[in-house]
XYZ file of C-alpha atoms in Angstrom:
217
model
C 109.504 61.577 69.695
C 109.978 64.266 67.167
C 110.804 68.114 67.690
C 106.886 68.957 66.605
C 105.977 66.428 69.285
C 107.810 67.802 72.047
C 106.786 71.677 71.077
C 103.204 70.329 71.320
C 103.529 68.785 74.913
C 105.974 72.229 76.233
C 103.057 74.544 74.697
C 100.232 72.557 76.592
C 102.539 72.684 80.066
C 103.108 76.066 79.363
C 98.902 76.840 78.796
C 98.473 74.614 81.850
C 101.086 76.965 84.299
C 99.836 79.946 82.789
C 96.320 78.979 84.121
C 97.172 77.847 87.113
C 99.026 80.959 87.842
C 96.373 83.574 86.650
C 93.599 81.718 89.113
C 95.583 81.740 92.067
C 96.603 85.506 91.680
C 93.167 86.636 90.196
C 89.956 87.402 92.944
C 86.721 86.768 92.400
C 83.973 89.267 92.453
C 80.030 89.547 93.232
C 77.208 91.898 92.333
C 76.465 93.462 95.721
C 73.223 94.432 94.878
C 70.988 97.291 96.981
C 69.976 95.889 100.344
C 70.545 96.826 104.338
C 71.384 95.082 107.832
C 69.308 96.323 110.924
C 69.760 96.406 114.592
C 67.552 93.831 116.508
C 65.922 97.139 117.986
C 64.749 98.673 114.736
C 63.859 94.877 113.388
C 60.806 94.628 115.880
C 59.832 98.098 115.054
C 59.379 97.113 111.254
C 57.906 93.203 111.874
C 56.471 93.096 115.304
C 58.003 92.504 118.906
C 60.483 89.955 119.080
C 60.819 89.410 115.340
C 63.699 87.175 114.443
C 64.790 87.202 110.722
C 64.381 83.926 108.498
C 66.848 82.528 106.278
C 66.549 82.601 102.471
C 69.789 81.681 101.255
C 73.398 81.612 103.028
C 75.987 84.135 101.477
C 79.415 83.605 100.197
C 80.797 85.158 103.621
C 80.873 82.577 106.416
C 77.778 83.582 108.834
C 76.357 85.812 106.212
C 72.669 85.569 104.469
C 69.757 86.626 102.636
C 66.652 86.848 104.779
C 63.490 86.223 103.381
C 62.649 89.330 104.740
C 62.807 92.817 102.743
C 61.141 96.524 103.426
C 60.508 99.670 101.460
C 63.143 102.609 101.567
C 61.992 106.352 101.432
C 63.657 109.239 100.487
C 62.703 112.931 99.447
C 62.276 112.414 95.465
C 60.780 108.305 95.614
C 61.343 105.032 96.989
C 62.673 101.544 96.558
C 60.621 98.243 97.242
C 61.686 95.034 98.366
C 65.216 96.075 99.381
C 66.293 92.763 101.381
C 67.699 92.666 104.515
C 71.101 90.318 105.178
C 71.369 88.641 108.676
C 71.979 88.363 111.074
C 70.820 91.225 112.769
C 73.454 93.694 113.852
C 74.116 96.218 116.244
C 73.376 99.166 114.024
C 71.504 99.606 111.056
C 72.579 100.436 107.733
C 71.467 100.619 103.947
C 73.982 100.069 101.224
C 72.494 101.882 97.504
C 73.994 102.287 94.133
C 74.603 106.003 92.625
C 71.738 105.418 90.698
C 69.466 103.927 93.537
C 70.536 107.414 95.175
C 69.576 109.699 92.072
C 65.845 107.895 92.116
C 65.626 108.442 96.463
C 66.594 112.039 95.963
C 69.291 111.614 98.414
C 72.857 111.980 98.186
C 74.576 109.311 100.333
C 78.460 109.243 100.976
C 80.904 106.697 99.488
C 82.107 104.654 102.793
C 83.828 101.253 104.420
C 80.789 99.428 105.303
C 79.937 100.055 109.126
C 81.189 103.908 108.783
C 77.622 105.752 108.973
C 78.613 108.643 110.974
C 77.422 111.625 109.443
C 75.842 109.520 106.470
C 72.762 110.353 104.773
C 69.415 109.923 106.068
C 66.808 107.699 105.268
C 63.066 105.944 105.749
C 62.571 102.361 106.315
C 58.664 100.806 105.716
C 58.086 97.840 106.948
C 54.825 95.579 107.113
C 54.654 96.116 110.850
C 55.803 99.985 111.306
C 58.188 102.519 109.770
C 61.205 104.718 110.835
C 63.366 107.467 109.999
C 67.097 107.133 110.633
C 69.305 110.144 110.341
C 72.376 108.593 109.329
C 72.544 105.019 107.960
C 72.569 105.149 104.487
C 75.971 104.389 102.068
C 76.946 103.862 98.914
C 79.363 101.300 99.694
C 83.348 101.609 98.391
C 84.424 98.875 96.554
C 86.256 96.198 98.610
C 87.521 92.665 98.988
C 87.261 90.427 101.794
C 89.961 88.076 102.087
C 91.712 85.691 104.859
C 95.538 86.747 106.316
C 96.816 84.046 104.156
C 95.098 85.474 100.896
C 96.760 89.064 101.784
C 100.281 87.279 102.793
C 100.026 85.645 99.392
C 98.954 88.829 97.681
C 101.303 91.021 99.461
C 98.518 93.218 100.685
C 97.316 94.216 104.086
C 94.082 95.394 105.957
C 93.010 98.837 105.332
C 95.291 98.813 102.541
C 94.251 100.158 98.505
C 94.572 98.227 95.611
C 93.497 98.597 91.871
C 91.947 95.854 90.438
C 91.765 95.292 86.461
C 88.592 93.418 84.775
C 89.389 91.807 81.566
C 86.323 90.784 79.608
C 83.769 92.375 76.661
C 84.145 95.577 78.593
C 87.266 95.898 80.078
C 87.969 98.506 83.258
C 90.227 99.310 86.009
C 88.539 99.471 89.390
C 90.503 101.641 91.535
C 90.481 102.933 95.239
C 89.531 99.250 96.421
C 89.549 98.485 99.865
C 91.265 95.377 101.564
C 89.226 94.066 104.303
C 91.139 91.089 105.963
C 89.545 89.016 108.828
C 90.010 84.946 109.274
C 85.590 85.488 108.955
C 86.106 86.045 105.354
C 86.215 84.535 102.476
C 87.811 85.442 99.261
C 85.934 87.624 97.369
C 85.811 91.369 95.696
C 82.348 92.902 96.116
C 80.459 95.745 93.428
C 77.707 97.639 93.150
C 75.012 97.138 90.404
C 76.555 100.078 88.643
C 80.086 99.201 88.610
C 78.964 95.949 87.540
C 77.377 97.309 84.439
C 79.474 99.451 83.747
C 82.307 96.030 83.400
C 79.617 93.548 82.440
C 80.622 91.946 85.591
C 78.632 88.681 86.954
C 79.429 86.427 89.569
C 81.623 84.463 87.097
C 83.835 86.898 86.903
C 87.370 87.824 87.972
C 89.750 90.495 88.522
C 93.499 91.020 88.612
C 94.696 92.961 91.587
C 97.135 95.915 90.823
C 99.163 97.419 93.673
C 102.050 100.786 92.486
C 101.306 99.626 88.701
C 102.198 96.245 89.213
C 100.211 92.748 88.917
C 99.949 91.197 91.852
């Protein structure tokens, strides 16, 4: 075998390891678009007594999915149809929004961890059975990514913990102040809103590098 033969096979090795590498340290991400979860409670008042969600489509998260099921939201300035609801119900109700979503409500929501309402902004849910106000409930949701204890061992990260995460692409950016969410629930996977994700050309093919202290992870 000549010296141009063995180059050839150390370069493809090389490509190969290289790959290998980048996919087990880079996370994937999804286009969390506008939607909400509701309490059982404020489920019946929008679709009847007893009113049980139905299943659309199952989510990347284990447990997690789309309902068939979707109402109107209300705020001061306008409103937003067919925001879906994700099941199963849960014990309090909350509606996730993009900047933008927020701009066209006329409402000015907080960023916050999913599940954090306290103090949030208000908000008006339609639904084909009854409406309701809510005086806290509504987010725009920090970034995040939900991974197992084993992804954040192998990452070095831990729950609670922030991260920077770089998006290589047509339109590169830099994500920072990302949450780490870990629970042995989740599965692998960084979440943005519609905005971020146009703002990166970000689809659900895509992946990002997480940066902790200016170093790859």
């Amino acid at each position: 075998m000549n010296n141009k033969a063995i180059q050839t096979i150390v370069e493809e090795v090389m490509s190969r390891l290289s790959q290998e590498t980048e996919k087990k340290h880079s996370v994937p991400m999804a286009v969390s678009a506008r939607h909400c979860h509701v309490s059982q409670s404020d489920l019946e008042v929008l679709f009847g007594e007893d009113y049980k969600l139905t299943k659309k489509a199952d989510l990347s998260q284990p447990g997690q999915f789309a309902a068939n099921e979707s109402i109107t939201i209300v705020g001061p300035r306008g409103s937003l149809e067919k925001v879906r609801i994700l099941g199963p119900a849960r014990t309090m109700t909350q509606v996730e929004v993009s900047r933008t979503d927020s701009i066209k409500l006329g409402v000015k929501p907080p960023l916050r961890e999913s599940g954090d309402i306290n103090g949030s902004a208000p908000i008006t849910l339609v639904g084909p059975k009854g409406s309701l106000y809510k005086k806290e409930g509504l987010i725009i949701a920090q970034t995040h990514i939900h991974m197992t204890p084993e992804d954040a061992q192998s990452f070095g990260v831990g729950n609670g913990e922030i991260v920077e995460v770089k998006v290589d692409g047509d339109r590169p950016v830099t994500l920072g102040k990302v949450l780490i969410r870990v629970s042995s629930r989740y599965k692998l996977e960084m979440h943005v809103d519609t905005d971020e994700a146009n703002a990166g050309l970000i689809t659900g093919k895509t992946t990002g590098t997480l940066v902790k202290n200016g170093e790859i992870l």
